[in-house]
Amino acid sequence: MLLVERSMHKHERLQHVFRGKPLPRLVSQIHDELVYEVAGGVPGGVAVFAAFLREIMEDRVREQLGFGVPLAVKLEVGRLWGGMVPYEVPRQFES
């Protein structure tokens, strides 16, 4: 998603958390699923990126496309695609 990629480079919290490390990168997009790789060794990296991604997908994409209904975003994390488990963003990382 281009909106996600463009917004990542402007998002202050992401820039701060990933300072000196690579930003998460899109590995695969299959229909409505996005698979991102998040560098290890970044404290809070997964939580910050998950909160950012949820905000972009639920709010900004909906606004940009003019949808009148909310978009539900399900987040999953895991080291391998087949081993992903549901993920809830900790409250302190939500915007």
Tab-separated table of N, CA, C and O in Angstrom:
chain	number	residue	atom	x	y	z
A	1	MET	N	0.844	-1.180	0.000
A	1	MET	CA	0.000	0.000	0.000
A	1	MET	C	0.887	1.239	0.000
A	1	MET	O	1.706	1.413	0.891
A	2	LEU	N	0.680	2.052	-0.990
A	2	LEU	CA	1.496	3.254	-1.123
A	2	LEU	C	1.291	4.226	0.027
A	2	LEU	O	2.240	4.872	0.474
A	3	LEU	N	0.058	4.348	0.507
A	3	LEU	CA	-0.210	5.262	1.612
A	3	LEU	C	0.588	4.868	2.850
A	3	LEU	O	1.149	5.716	3.538
A	4	VAL	N	0.662	3.579	3.127
A	4	VAL	CA	1.429	3.105	4.283
A	4	VAL	C	2.904	3.450	4.099
A	4	VAL	O	3.544	3.998	4.991
A	5	GLU	N	3.439	3.149	2.919
A	5	GLU	CA	4.861	3.393	2.659
A	5	GLU	C	5.196	4.881	2.778
A	5	GLU	O	6.196	5.251	3.397
A	6	ARG	N	4.370	5.735	2.196
A	6	ARG	CA	4.626	7.185	2.261
A	6	ARG	C	4.510	7.708	3.688
A	6	ARG	O	5.322	8.515	4.125
A	7	SER	N	3.507	7.241	4.402
A	7	SER	CA	3.264	7.729	5.760
A	7	SER	C	4.344	7.289	6.740
A	7	SER	O	4.630	7.991	7.702
A	8	MET	N	4.935	6.112	6.492
A	8	MET	CA	5.969	5.590	7.390
A	8	MET	C	7.137	6.560	7.529
A	8	MET	O	7.682	6.743	8.607
A	9	HIS	N	7.522	7.180	6.435
A	9	HIS	CA	8.689	8.052	6.435
A	9	HIS	C	8.413	9.408	7.072
A	9	HIS	O	9.349	10.153	7.355
A	10	LYS	N	7.137	9.713	7.321
A	10	LYS	CA	6.765	10.987	7.939
A	10	LYS	C	6.336	10.829	9.393
A	10	LYS	O	6.154	11.807	10.091
A	11	HIS	N	6.147	9.606	9.836
A	11	HIS	CA	5.601	9.331	11.166
A	11	HIS	C	6.701	9.481	12.219
A	11	HIS	O	7.649	8.697	12.261
A	12	GLU	N	6.583	10.489	13.075
A	12	GLU	CA	7.643	10.813	14.035
A	12	GLU	C	7.951	9.670	15.000
A	12	GLU	O	9.115	9.392	15.280
A	13	ARG	N	6.929	9.027	15.506
A	13	ARG	CA	7.165	7.958	16.488
A	13	ARG	C	7.905	6.781	15.851
A	13	ARG	O	8.823	6.216	16.442
A	14	LEU	N	7.521	6.406	14.630
A	14	LEU	CA	8.227	5.331	13.927
A	14	LEU	C	9.681	5.722	13.682
A	14	LEU	O	10.592	4.921	13.891
A	15	GLN	N	9.884	6.945	13.228
A	15	GLN	CA	11.241	7.418	12.948
A	15	GLN	C	12.094	7.380	14.213
A	15	GLN	O	13.265	7.013	14.181
A	16	HIS	N	11.497	7.743	15.336
A	16	HIS	CA	12.231	7.752	16.604
A	16	HIS	C	12.574	6.329	17.061
A	16	HIS	O	13.715	6.036	17.410
A	17	VAL	N	11.598	5.446	17.043
A	17	VAL	CA	11.801	4.076	17.525
A	17	VAL	C	12.783	3.308	16.640
A	17	VAL	O	13.610	2.549	17.134
A	18	PHE	N	12.691	3.505	15.320
A	18	PHE	CA	13.542	2.763	14.394
A	18	PHE	C	14.807	3.529	14.002
A	18	PHE	O	15.485	3.150	13.060
A	19	ARG	N	15.135	4.564	14.738
A	19	ARG	CA	16.327	5.361	14.432
A	19	ARG	C	17.554	4.456	14.357
A	19	ARG	O	17.854	3.693	15.269
A	20	GLY	N	18.244	4.495	13.220
A	20	GLY	CA	19.433	3.673	13.034
A	20	GLY	C	19.144	2.240	12.613
A	20	GLY	O	20.058	1.463	12.380
A	21	LYS	N	17.886	1.868	12.528
A	21	LYS	CA	17.479	0.519	12.103
A	21	LYS	C	16.591	0.658	10.871
A	21	LYS	O	15.973	1.693	10.662
A	22	PRO	N	16.494	-0.398	10.069
A	22	PRO	CA	15.606	-0.305	8.904
A	22	PRO	C	14.137	-0.246	9.332
A	22	PRO	O	13.733	-0.916	10.281
A	23	LEU	N	13.380	0.565	8.620
A	23	LEU	CA	11.939	0.612	8.862
A	23	LEU	C	11.323	-0.709	8.418
A	23	LEU	O	11.903	-1.421	7.585
A	24	PRO	N	10.159	-1.066	8.970
A	24	PRO	CA	9.488	-2.277	8.505
A	24	PRO	C	9.307	-2.229	6.990
A	24	PRO	O	9.110	-1.166	6.409
A	25	ARG	N	9.406	-3.418	6.363
A	25	ARG	CA	9.266	-3.441	4.906
A	25	ARG	C	8.181	-4.424	4.495
A	25	ARG	O	8.009	-5.478	5.114
A	26	LEU	N	7.472	-4.035	3.457
A	26	LEU	CA	6.412	-4.874	2.919
A	26	LEU	C	7.044	-6.066	2.228
A	26	LEU	O	7.851	-5.915	1.320
A	27	VAL	N	6.691	-7.262	2.682
A	27	VAL	CA	7.222	-8.497	2.112
A	27	VAL	C	6.256	-9.059	1.078
A	27	VAL	O	6.668	-9.551	0.033
A	28	SER	N	4.963	-8.965	1.384
A	28	SER	CA	3.978	-9.555	0.493
A	28	SER	C	2.627	-8.873	0.668
A	28	SER	O	2.279	-8.436	1.770
A	29	GLN	N	1.892	-8.768	-0.426
A	29	GLN	CA	0.512	-8.300	-0.382
A	29	GLN	C	-0.313	-9.298	-1.175
A	29	GLN	O	-0.062	-9.513	-2.363
A	30	ILE	N	-1.242	-9.942	-0.493
A	30	ILE	CA	-2.097	-10.937	-1.131
A	30	ILE	C	-3.538	-10.529	-0.857
A	30	ILE	O	-3.994	-10.597	0.289
A	31	HIS	N	-4.204	-10.063	-1.881
A	31	HIS	CA	-5.567	-9.546	-1.773
A	31	HIS	C	-5.606	-8.461	-0.713
A	31	HIS	O	-5.003	-7.416	-0.879
A	32	ASP	N	-6.265	-8.715	0.409
A	32	ASP	CA	-6.381	-7.685	1.437
A	32	ASP	C	-5.425	-7.919	2.610
A	32	ASP	O	-5.582	-7.325	3.665
A	33	GLU	N	-4.433	-8.760	2.436
A	33	GLU	CA	-3.456	-9.034	3.499
A	33	GLU	C	-2.117	-8.399	3.163
A	33	GLU	O	-1.625	-8.505	2.049
A	34	LEU	N	-1.555	-7.740	4.152
A	34	LEU	CA	-0.227	-7.157	4.023
A	34	LEU	C	0.692	-7.888	4.989
A	34	LEU	O	0.339	-8.071	6.155
A	35	VAL	N	1.856	-8.301	4.533
A	35	VAL	CA	2.828	-8.973	5.391
A	35	VAL	C	4.064	-8.079	5.453
A	35	VAL	O	4.676	-7.789	4.423
A	36	TYR	N	4.394	-7.629	6.657
A	36	TYR	CA	5.551	-6.766	6.863
A	36	TYR	C	6.611	-7.488	7.677
A	36	TYR	O	6.287	-8.272	8.573
A	37	GLU	N	7.840	-7.193	7.392
A	37	GLU	CA	8.971	-7.675	8.185
A	37	GLU	C	9.436	-6.514	9.055
A	37	GLU	O	9.699	-5.416	8.554
A	38	VAL	N	9.508	-6.773	10.360
A	38	VAL	CA	9.940	-5.757	11.314
A	38	VAL	C	11.268	-6.221	11.902
A	38	VAL	O	11.375	-7.345	12.398
A	39	ALA	N	12.272	-5.357	11.839
A	39	ALA	CA	13.605	-5.706	12.334
A	39	ALA	C	13.563	-6.067	13.813
A	39	ALA	O	12.861	-5.423	14.599
A	40	GLY	N	14.312	-7.111	14.171
A	40	GLY	CA	14.429	-7.484	15.574
A	40	GLY	C	15.365	-6.520	16.285
A	40	GLY	O	16.070	-5.724	15.662
A	41	GLY	N	15.370	-6.561	17.577
A	41	GLY	CA	16.278	-5.723	18.350
A	41	GLY	C	15.843	-4.272	18.453
A	41	GLY	O	16.642	-3.407	18.794
A	42	VAL	N	14.581	-3.988	18.141
A	42	VAL	CA	14.057	-2.628	18.256
A	42	VAL	C	13.007	-2.646	19.358
A	42	VAL	O	11.883	-3.116	19.140
A	43	PRO	N	13.356	-2.197	20.570
A	43	PRO	CA	12.388	-2.227	21.673
A	43	PRO	C	11.105	-1.477	21.314
A	43	PRO	O	11.147	-0.320	20.909
A	44	GLY	N	9.991	-2.161	21.415
A	44	GLY	CA	8.700	-1.570	21.098
A	44	GLY	C	8.418	-1.456	19.610
A	44	GLY	O	7.385	-0.920	19.222
A	45	GLY	N	9.309	-1.957	18.775
A	45	GLY	CA	9.161	-1.811	17.330
A	45	GLY	C	7.885	-2.415	16.782
A	45	GLY	O	7.184	-1.792	15.988
A	46	VAL	N	7.581	-3.640	17.197
A	46	VAL	CA	6.371	-4.306	16.695
A	46	VAL	C	5.128	-3.546	17.152
A	46	VAL	O	4.220	-3.293	16.365
A	47	ALA	N	5.097	-3.154	18.413
A	47	ALA	CA	3.921	-2.464	18.950
A	47	ALA	C	3.711	-1.113	18.270
A	47	ALA	O	2.583	-0.767	17.904
A	48	VAL	N	4.774	-0.351	18.091
A	48	VAL	CA	4.659	0.959	17.451
A	48	VAL	C	4.220	0.807	16.003
A	48	VAL	O	3.344	1.529	15.522
A	49	PHE	N	4.816	-0.155	15.288
A	49	PHE	CA	4.429	-0.345	13.895
A	49	PHE	C	2.996	-0.862	13.789
A	49	PHE	O	2.246	-0.420	12.923
A	50	ALA	N	2.595	-1.765	14.662
A	50	ALA	CA	1.227	-2.294	14.632
A	50	ALA	C	0.217	-1.177	14.881
A	50	ALA	O	-0.811	-1.100	14.196
A	51	ALA	N	0.506	-0.301	15.844
A	51	ALA	CA	-0.397	0.823	16.125
A	51	ALA	C	-0.470	1.763	14.918
A	51	ALA	O	-1.557	2.224	14.537
A	52	PHE	N	0.677	2.042	14.319
A	52	PHE	CA	0.737	2.891	13.126
A	52	PHE	C	-0.076	2.266	11.989
A	52	PHE	O	-0.894	2.935	11.357
A	53	LEU	N	0.139	0.984	11.724
A	53	LEU	CA	-0.529	0.302	10.621
A	53	LEU	C	-2.042	0.271	10.826
A	53	LEU	O	-2.817	0.532	9.896
A	54	ARG	N	-2.457	-0.015	12.056
A	54	ARG	CA	-3.898	-0.032	12.347
A	54	ARG	C	-4.502	1.356	12.100
A	54	ARG	O	-5.559	1.484	11.484
A	55	GLU	N	-3.840	2.391	12.569
A	55	GLU	CA	-4.339	3.761	12.385
A	55	GLU	C	-4.472	4.101	10.893
A	55	GLU	O	-5.488	4.622	10.447
A	56	ILE	N	-3.444	3.794	10.128
A	56	ILE	CA	-3.471	4.087	8.694
A	56	ILE	C	-4.594	3.315	8.009
A	56	ILE	O	-5.393	3.877	7.254
A	57	MET	N	-4.666	2.019	8.270
A	57	MET	CA	-5.640	1.180	7.565
A	57	MET	C	-7.080	1.467	8.000
A	57	MET	O	-7.985	1.482	7.172
A	58	GLU	N	-7.304	1.692	9.286
A	58	GLU	CA	-8.674	1.885	9.764
A	58	GLU	C	-9.186	3.297	9.507
A	58	GLU	O	-10.372	3.480	9.273
A	59	ASP	N	-8.316	4.277	9.574
A	59	ASP	CA	-8.774	5.659	9.470
A	59	ASP	C	-8.436	6.309	8.129
A	59	ASP	O	-9.313	6.712	7.385
A	60	ARG	N	-7.165	6.385	7.816
A	60	ARG	CA	-6.764	7.158	6.637
A	60	ARG	C	-7.151	6.493	5.325
A	60	ARG	O	-7.569	7.176	4.400
A	61	VAL	N	-7.036	5.184	5.234
A	61	VAL	CA	-7.445	4.503	3.997
A	61	VAL	C	-8.952	4.647	3.817
A	61	VAL	O	-9.434	4.949	2.726
A	62	ARG	N	-9.704	4.476	4.893
A	62	ARG	CA	-11.167	4.613	4.826
A	62	ARG	C	-11.549	6.014	4.361
A	62	ARG	O	-12.393	6.187	3.489
A	63	GLU	N	-10.891	7.027	4.936
A	63	GLU	CA	-11.167	8.410	4.539
A	63	GLU	C	-10.802	8.644	3.079
A	63	GLU	O	-11.570	9.257	2.331
A	64	GLN	N	-9.640	8.168	2.680
A	64	GLN	CA	-9.171	8.392	1.318
A	64	GLN	C	-10.092	7.733	0.285
A	64	GLN	O	-10.327	8.278	-0.784
A	65	LEU	N	-10.613	6.555	0.615
A	65	LEU	CA	-11.487	5.842	-0.304
A	65	LEU	C	-12.947	6.269	-0.184
A	65	LEU	O	-13.778	5.870	-0.993
A	66	GLY	N	-13.241	7.063	0.854
A	66	GLY	CA	-14.597	7.558	1.030
A	66	GLY	C	-15.582	6.521	1.543
A	66	GLY	O	-16.775	6.634	1.287
A	67	PHE	N	-15.084	5.529	2.255
A	67	PHE	CA	-15.969	4.513	2.816
A	67	PHE	C	-16.740	5.091	3.995
A	67	PHE	O	-16.180	5.784	4.829
A	68	GLY	N	-18.021	4.770	4.082
A	68	GLY	CA	-18.836	5.237	5.186
A	68	GLY	C	-18.845	4.284	6.369
A	68	GLY	O	-19.409	4.588	7.405
A	69	VAL	N	-18.250	3.122	6.197
A	69	VAL	CA	-18.212	2.135	7.276
A	69	VAL	C	-16.758	1.909	7.693
A	69	VAL	O	-15.846	2.043	6.887
A	70	PRO	N	-16.552	1.572	8.956
A	70	PRO	CA	-15.170	1.348	9.407
A	70	PRO	C	-14.556	0.099	8.766
A	70	PRO	O	-15.257	-0.855	8.449
A	71	LEU	N	-13.253	0.138	8.569
A	71	LEU	CA	-12.510	-1.031	8.101
A	71	LEU	C	-11.978	-1.756	9.334
A	71	LEU	O	-11.345	-1.143	10.181
A	72	ALA	N	-12.264	-3.026	9.429
A	72	ALA	CA	-11.757	-3.814	10.552
A	72	ALA	C	-10.376	-4.346	10.180
A	72	ALA	O	-10.196	-4.928	9.116
A	73	VAL	N	-9.415	-4.126	11.055
A	73	VAL	CA	-8.046	-4.578	10.816
A	73	VAL	C	-7.694	-5.622	11.858
A	73	VAL	O	-7.835	-5.390	13.053
A	74	LYS	N	-7.263	-6.791	11.392
A	74	LYS	CA	-6.790	-7.843	12.288
A	74	LYS	C	-5.277	-7.890	12.164
A	74	LYS	O	-4.740	-7.960	11.059
A	75	LEU	N	-4.606	-7.848	13.291
A	75	LEU	CA	-3.142	-7.900	13.300
A	75	LEU	C	-2.687	-9.259	13.814
A	75	LEU	O	-3.277	-9.805	14.754
A	76	GLU	N	-1.653	-9.783	13.183
A	76	GLU	CA	-1.040	-11.033	13.629
A	76	GLU	C	0.472	-10.866	13.577
A	76	GLU	O	0.989	-10.110	12.755
A	77	VAL	N	1.161	-11.561	14.476
A	77	VAL	CA	2.619	-11.526	14.484
A	77	VAL	C	3.153	-12.955	14.573
A	77	VAL	O	2.481	-13.856	15.059
A	78	GLY	N	4.368	-13.123	14.086
A	78	GLY	CA	5.019	-14.422	14.179
A	78	GLY	C	6.316	-14.412	13.398
A	78	GLY	O	6.542	-13.557	12.550
A	79	ARG	N	7.170	-15.356	13.721
A	79	ARG	CA	8.449	-15.457	13.019
A	79	ARG	C	8.278	-16.082	11.635
A	79	ARG	O	9.031	-15.799	10.727
A	80	LEU	N	7.259	-16.926	11.494
A	80	LEU	CA	6.952	-17.562	10.213
A	80	LEU	C	5.480	-17.335	9.904
A	80	LEU	O	4.643	-17.270	10.804
A	81	TRP	N	5.151	-17.260	8.636
A	81	TRP	CA	3.781	-16.990	8.232
A	81	TRP	C	2.822	-18.019	8.818
A	81	TRP	O	1.768	-17.692	9.349
A	82	GLY	N	3.163	-19.289	8.795
A	82	GLY	CA	2.297	-20.323	9.322
A	82	GLY	C	2.180	-20.328	10.835
A	82	GLY	O	1.315	-20.984	11.393
A	83	GLY	N	3.038	-19.580	11.515
A	83	GLY	CA	3.014	-19.554	12.972
A	83	GLY	C	2.504	-18.248	13.553
A	83	GLY	O	2.738	-17.951	14.722
A	84	MET	N	1.786	-17.472	12.747
A	84	MET	CA	1.304	-16.183	13.236
A	84	MET	C	0.150	-16.357	14.205
A	84	MET	O	-0.664	-17.259	14.060
A	85	VAL	N	0.121	-15.463	15.189
A	85	VAL	CA	-0.937	-15.470	16.200
A	85	VAL	C	-1.539	-14.060	16.289
A	85	VAL	O	-0.870	-13.078	15.975
A	86	PRO	N	-2.800	-13.968	16.708
A	86	PRO	CA	-3.429	-12.645	16.837
A	86	PRO	C	-2.613	-11.727	17.748
A	86	PRO	O	-1.999	-12.178	18.717
A	87	TYR	N	-2.624	-10.443	17.425
A	87	TYR	CA	-1.855	-9.456	18.187
A	87	TYR	C	-2.742	-8.267	18.505
A	87	TYR	O	-3.419	-7.734	17.628
A	88	GLU	N	-2.736	-7.872	19.752
A	88	GLU	CA	-3.440	-6.668	20.187
A	88	GLU	C	-2.390	-5.631	20.573
A	88	GLU	O	-1.464	-5.928	21.317
A	89	VAL	N	-2.555	-4.428	20.065
A	89	VAL	CA	-1.622	-3.346	20.362
A	89	VAL	C	-1.792	-2.937	21.823
A	89	VAL	O	-2.904	-2.634	22.251
A	90	PRO	N	-0.698	-2.933	22.605
A	90	PRO	CA	-0.793	-2.469	23.989
A	90	PRO	C	-1.310	-1.018	24.029
A	90	PRO	O	-0.950	-0.205	23.169
A	91	ARG	N	-2.142	-0.709	24.990
A	91	ARG	CA	-2.775	0.604	25.069
A	91	ARG	C	-1.782	1.762	25.014
A	91	ARG	O	-2.063	2.788	24.407
A	92	GLN	N	-0.622	1.619	25.641
A	92	GLN	CA	0.324	2.737	25.672
A	92	GLN	C	0.885	3.067	24.297
A	92	GLN	O	1.459	4.119	24.100
A	93	PHE	N	0.704	2.178	23.321
A	93	PHE	CA	1.214	2.424	21.971
A	93	PHE	C	0.136	2.916	21.020
A	93	PHE	O	0.437	3.312	19.906
A	94	GLU	N	-1.113	2.870	21.451
A	94	GLU	CA	-2.199	3.370	20.606
A	94	GLU	C	-2.150	4.892	20.568
A	94	GLU	O	-1.755	5.531	21.528
A	95	SER	N	-2.555	5.450	19.416
A	95	SER	CA	-2.512	6.914	19.299
A	95	SER	C	-3.772	7.541	19.814
A	95	SER	O	-4.735	6.955	20.106
